[in-house]
Short mmCIF file of C-alpha atoms in Angstrom, two decimals:
data_model
loop_
_atom_site.label_atom_id
_atom_site.label_comp_id
_atom_site.label_asym_id
_atom_site.label_seq_id
_atom_site.Cartn_x
_atom_site.Cartn_y
_atom_site.Cartn_z
CA MET W 30 -4.81 -18.53 -2.46
CA ALA W 31 -6.30 -15.11 -3.13
CA GLN W 32 -5.10 -12.38 -0.79
CA LEU W 33 -7.75 -11.05 1.57
CA THR W 34 -8.31 -7.30 1.43
CA GLU W 35 -10.15 -5.04 3.82
CA PRO W 36 -13.47 -3.62 2.62
CA PRO W 37 -13.38 0.05 1.63
CA VAL W 38 -14.37 2.79 4.06
CA ARG W 39 -18.00 3.64 3.32
CA VAL W 40 -18.62 7.40 3.19
CA VAL W 41 -21.73 9.57 3.03
CA LEU W 42 -21.20 13.08 1.60
CA VAL W 43 -23.45 15.92 2.75
CA ASP W 44 -23.29 19.38 1.15
CA ASP W 45 -25.90 21.62 -0.47
CA ASP W 46 -23.39 22.73 -3.13
CA ALA W 47 -23.50 20.27 -6.05
CA LEU W 48 -20.05 21.38 -7.23
CA VAL W 49 -18.54 20.57 -3.84
CA ILE W 50 -20.18 17.15 -3.85
CA THR W 51 -18.84 16.48 -7.34
CA GLY W 52 -15.36 17.58 -6.35
CA LEU W 53 -15.35 15.41 -3.24
CA ARG W 54 -16.64 12.41 -5.19
CA MET W 55 -13.86 12.81 -7.76
CA LEU W 56 -11.26 13.27 -5.04
CA LEU W 57 -12.31 10.19 -3.09
CA ALA W 58 -12.62 8.10 -6.26
CA GLY W 59 -8.83 8.24 -6.46
CA ASP W 60 -8.55 6.06 -3.35
CA PRO W 61 -9.80 2.49 -3.91
CA ARG W 62 -10.01 2.06 -0.14
CA ILE W 63 -12.91 4.55 0.01
CA ALA W 64 -16.44 4.07 -1.37
CA VAL W 65 -18.99 6.90 -1.48
CA VAL W 66 -22.33 5.24 -0.71
CA ALA W 67 -24.63 8.28 -0.63
CA GLU W 68 -24.68 11.98 -1.54
CA LEU W 69 -27.04 14.28 0.36
CA SER W 70 -27.90 17.97 0.13
CA ASP W 71 -29.50 18.59 3.54
CA GLY W 72 -28.75 17.61 7.10
CA ASP W 73 -32.33 16.45 7.56
CA GLN W 74 -31.55 13.48 5.28
CA VAL W 75 -28.58 12.26 7.31
CA PRO W 76 -30.16 10.04 10.03
CA ALA W 77 -32.23 8.03 7.53
CA ALA W 78 -29.33 7.71 5.09
CA VAL W 79 -27.07 6.42 7.86
CA LEU W 80 -29.63 3.77 8.77
CA ASP W 81 -30.01 2.79 5.10
CA HIS W 82 -26.33 2.75 4.07
CA ARG W 83 -24.45 2.08 7.33
CA PRO W 84 -21.46 4.28 6.44
CA ASP W 85 -18.19 4.21 8.34
CA VAL W 86 -17.77 8.00 8.09
CA VAL W 87 -19.98 11.00 7.30
CA LEU W 88 -18.27 13.98 5.64
CA MET W 89 -20.59 16.96 6.09
CA ASP W 90 -20.80 20.69 5.51
CA ILE W 91 -21.95 22.94 8.37
CA ARG W 92 -23.86 25.72 6.60
CA MET W 93 -26.88 24.33 4.73
CA PRO W 94 -30.22 26.03 4.07
CA GLY W 95 -32.36 23.34 5.73
CA VAL W 96 -31.02 21.45 8.72
CA ASP W 97 -27.42 22.51 9.21
CA GLY W 98 -24.53 20.18 9.92
CA ILE W 99 -24.37 20.87 13.65
CA GLU W 100 -28.04 19.99 14.19
CA ALA W 101 -27.59 16.93 11.95
CA VAL W 102 -24.71 15.71 14.15
CA ARG W 103 -26.90 16.14 17.24
CA ARG W 104 -29.71 14.14 15.67
CA LEU W 105 -27.31 11.47 14.50
CA GLY W 106 -26.03 11.14 18.06
CA GLU W 107 -29.46 9.91 19.11
CA GLN W 108 -28.94 6.74 17.07
CA ALA W 109 -27.26 3.65 18.47
CA ASP W 110 -23.60 3.50 17.46
CA PRO W 111 -23.58 6.44 15.00
CA PRO W 112 -20.63 6.78 12.59
CA PRO W 113 -18.02 9.49 13.15
CA VAL W 114 -18.77 12.80 11.44
CA ILE W 115 -16.10 15.04 9.92
CA MET W 116 -17.22 18.62 9.42
CA LEU W 117 -15.76 20.01 6.21
CA THR W 118 -16.43 23.72 5.92
CA THR W 119 -15.12 27.14 4.99
CA PHE W 120 -15.93 28.42 8.48
CA ASP W 121 -13.34 28.05 11.26
CA ALA W 122 -14.67 30.77 13.60
CA ASP W 123 -14.34 29.94 17.29
CA GLN W 124 -18.03 29.49 18.03
CA THR W 125 -18.62 27.36 14.94
CA VAL W 126 -15.78 25.02 15.85
CA LEU W 127 -16.90 24.76 19.47
CA ALA W 128 -20.52 24.13 18.50
CA ALA W 129 -19.51 21.34 16.11
CA ILE W 130 -17.38 19.60 18.72
CA ARG W 131 -19.99 19.95 21.44
CA ALA W 132 -22.57 18.48 19.07
CA GLY W 133 -20.40 15.39 18.70
CA ALA W 134 -18.27 15.91 15.57
CA ALA W 135 -15.26 13.60 15.44
CA GLY W 136 -13.33 15.87 13.11
CA TYR W 137 -13.26 19.37 11.69
CA LEU W 138 -11.45 20.32 8.49
CA VAL W 139 -11.55 23.49 6.45
CA LYS W 140 -12.34 23.13 2.76
CA ASP W 141 -8.95 24.41 1.67
CA ALA W 142 -7.29 21.44 3.35
CA PRO W 143 -4.99 19.54 0.96
CA PRO W 144 -6.75 16.61 -0.77
CA GLU W 145 -4.43 14.09 0.85
CA GLN W 146 -5.37 15.47 4.27
CA ILE W 147 -9.07 14.94 3.57
CA VAL W 148 -8.43 11.36 2.45
CA ALA W 149 -6.23 10.67 5.47
CA ALA W 150 -8.86 12.19 7.77
CA ILE W 151 -11.50 9.78 6.48
CA HIS W 152 -9.29 6.78 7.17
CA ALA W 153 -8.34 8.12 10.60
CA ALA W 154 -11.97 8.76 11.56
CA ALA W 155 -12.95 5.27 10.39
CA ALA W 156 -10.23 3.91 12.67
CA GLY W 157 -11.66 5.84 15.62
CA ASP W 158 -9.19 8.72 15.69
CA PRO W 159 -10.48 12.31 15.91
CA VAL W 160 -9.23 14.56 13.13
CA PHE W 161 -8.80 18.32 13.30
CA SER W 162 -6.84 20.74 11.14
CA PRO W 163 -3.92 22.28 13.05
CA THR W 164 -5.55 25.67 12.52
CA VAL W 165 -8.68 24.40 14.26
CA VAL W 166 -6.65 23.18 17.24
CA ARG W 167 -5.07 26.62 17.49
CA THR W 168 -8.51 28.24 17.31
CA LEU W 169 -9.78 26.15 20.20
CA VAL W 170 -6.73 26.73 22.37
CA ARG W 171 -6.83 30.46 21.70
CA HIS W 172 -10.50 30.46 22.66
CA THR W 173 -9.57 28.77 25.93
CA ARG W 174 -6.80 31.31 26.51
CA GLU W 175 -9.03 34.31 25.85
CA GLU W 176 -12.22 33.24 27.63
CA PRO W 177 -12.78 34.63 31.16
CA ARG W 178 -11.50 32.34 33.86
CA PRO W 179 -14.24 31.00 36.17
CA ALA W 180 -14.14 31.97 39.80
CA GLU W 181 -13.96 28.32 40.81
CA PRO W 182 -12.11 25.58 38.93
CA VAL W 183 -14.36 23.42 36.80
CA LEU W 184 -11.83 20.69 36.08
CA PRO W 185 -12.20 17.36 37.88
CA THR W 186 -10.34 16.98 41.18
CA GLY W 187 -6.98 15.30 40.70
CA LEU W 188 -6.60 16.23 37.05
CA GLN W 189 -3.72 18.60 37.79
CA SER W 190 -1.94 15.81 39.66
CA ALA W 191 -2.55 13.43 36.76
CA PHE W 192 -1.11 15.96 34.34
CA ASP W 193 1.89 16.63 36.56
CA ALA W 194 2.54 12.88 36.67
CA LEU W 195 3.05 12.75 32.91
CA SER W 196 6.59 12.20 31.75
CA GLU W 197 8.63 15.08 30.34
CA ARG W 198 8.23 13.64 26.85
CA GLU W 199 4.47 13.29 27.26
CA ARG W 200 4.15 16.89 28.46
CA ALA W 201 6.26 18.07 25.52
CA ILE W 202 3.95 16.21 23.13
CA ALA W 203 0.85 17.60 24.87
CA ARG W 204 2.31 21.10 24.59
CA ALA W 205 2.91 20.57 20.86
CA VAL W 206 -0.64 19.27 20.37
CA ALA W 207 -1.91 22.43 22.09
CA ALA W 208 0.15 24.49 19.65
CA GLY W 209 -1.66 22.83 16.75
CA ARG W 210 1.18 20.61 15.57
CA SER W 211 0.40 17.46 13.60
CA ASN W 212 1.85 14.11 14.67
CA ALA W 213 4.44 14.32 11.90
CA GLU W 214 5.50 17.81 12.99
CA ILE W 215 5.74 16.73 16.63
CA ALA W 216 7.81 13.71 15.65
CA ALA W 217 10.25 15.89 13.71
CA GLU W 218 10.54 18.46 16.50
CA LEU W 219 11.11 15.89 19.25
CA TYR W 220 13.16 13.41 17.19
CA LEU W 221 10.61 10.65 17.63
CA SER W 222 8.77 8.40 15.22
CA ALA W 223 5.22 9.31 14.25
CA GLY W 224 4.12 5.97 15.70
CA THR W 225 5.65 6.85 19.07
CA VAL W 226 3.88 10.21 19.10
CA LYS W 227 0.55 8.58 18.26
CA ALA W 228 1.03 5.94 20.96
CA ASP W 229 2.00 8.54 23.56
CA ILE W 230 -1.05 10.64 22.76
CA SER W 231 -3.31 7.59 23.15
CA THR W 232 -1.66 6.81 26.49
CA MET W 233 -2.14 10.38 27.71
CA LEU W 234 -5.81 10.35 26.75
CA GLY W 235 -6.26 7.32 28.99
CA LYS W 236 -4.27 8.78 31.87
CA LEU W 237 -6.21 12.05 31.79
CA GLY W 238 -9.61 10.54 31.04
CA VAL W 239 -10.23 12.62 27.90
CA ASP W 240 -11.57 11.50 24.54
CA ASN W 241 -9.52 13.28 21.89
CA ARG W 242 -6.57 15.51 21.12
CA ILE W 243 -8.70 18.65 21.23
CA GLN W 244 -9.49 18.02 24.89
CA LEU W 245 -5.84 17.17 25.46
CA ALA W 246 -4.82 20.48 23.86
CA ILE W 247 -7.16 22.47 26.07
CA LEU W 248 -6.03 20.66 29.22
CA SER W 249 -2.41 21.22 28.30
CA TYR W 250 -3.02 24.94 27.99
CA ARG W 251 -4.91 25.09 31.29
CA LEU W 252 -2.68 22.84 33.37
CA ASP W 253 0.84 23.08 31.97
CA ALA W 254 3.24 25.44 33.68
CA ALA W 255 4.86 26.09 30.27
CA PRO W 256 1.99 27.08 27.92
CA PRO W 257 2.28 26.24 24.21
CA ASN W 258 3.78 28.61 21.68
CA LEU W 259 0.86 29.50 19.41
CA ALA W 260 2.82 31.69 17.02
#
C-alpha cells in the first residue's frame, strides 16, 4: 500500500523586487513540503489571489510602491478565514513592527534571517503558530519598556493574579520569551526539551487569554517582578 503524504504548504509570495521573489522561489523550491502557488508584486493583488489560490501562508514584503504590506494584511483580514501572513522585510523599526502586528500579521521576519528560519517559519505559520525573529521580540519588549506608562492600568482585571499563578518554570519561560529567546535557546537554558517549552508556552497563552508569544512577552515584561534580561 502506498504511503500517504501530507499535501505541501501552499504559499503566495508578495514583493515588488523581482530579485527577491526569484530568491525566495529558489529557496522554497528546496523543500518539497512547500509549493509556491502565486507571485505578486503589489499588496493590492493579495485579496483576489488568496481567493483564487487558497494558500496556507502568505509571505509578504512591507514596503511596496502601491498598496503596502500592512494595508494588504488589513484588507485580507476582512475575508472569511484568511491565511496567516508572515511579513518579510528589511525594516524592524518599532513602529513598523507594531503596525504589522496590529494589522493582523502572524509573523515578522527580517530579510537577513537564515534560509532555514524562513522555511521553518512557513511551516510554523501553516500549523497556526505565530513566528517572530528574536530581534523583533526584543524590539517589541523594548518599546513596551520605553513607552510612557498610562495613569491607569489598561490590562484586564485579574491578569496579574493569573500571571502570579503561573508555575516557576512557566514564569522562567515567559521571561525568556520576553528576552527574545527562541524555543531551542529556552530549552537549552532551562534544561528542558523544545517540545516541553512549546507545550508550556501554549498552556500559558490559554491561562492568560493571549493569542501569541509576542503578547506573552509584553505581559511578562509588564507583570513579572523579575523583568527579562534584554542584553
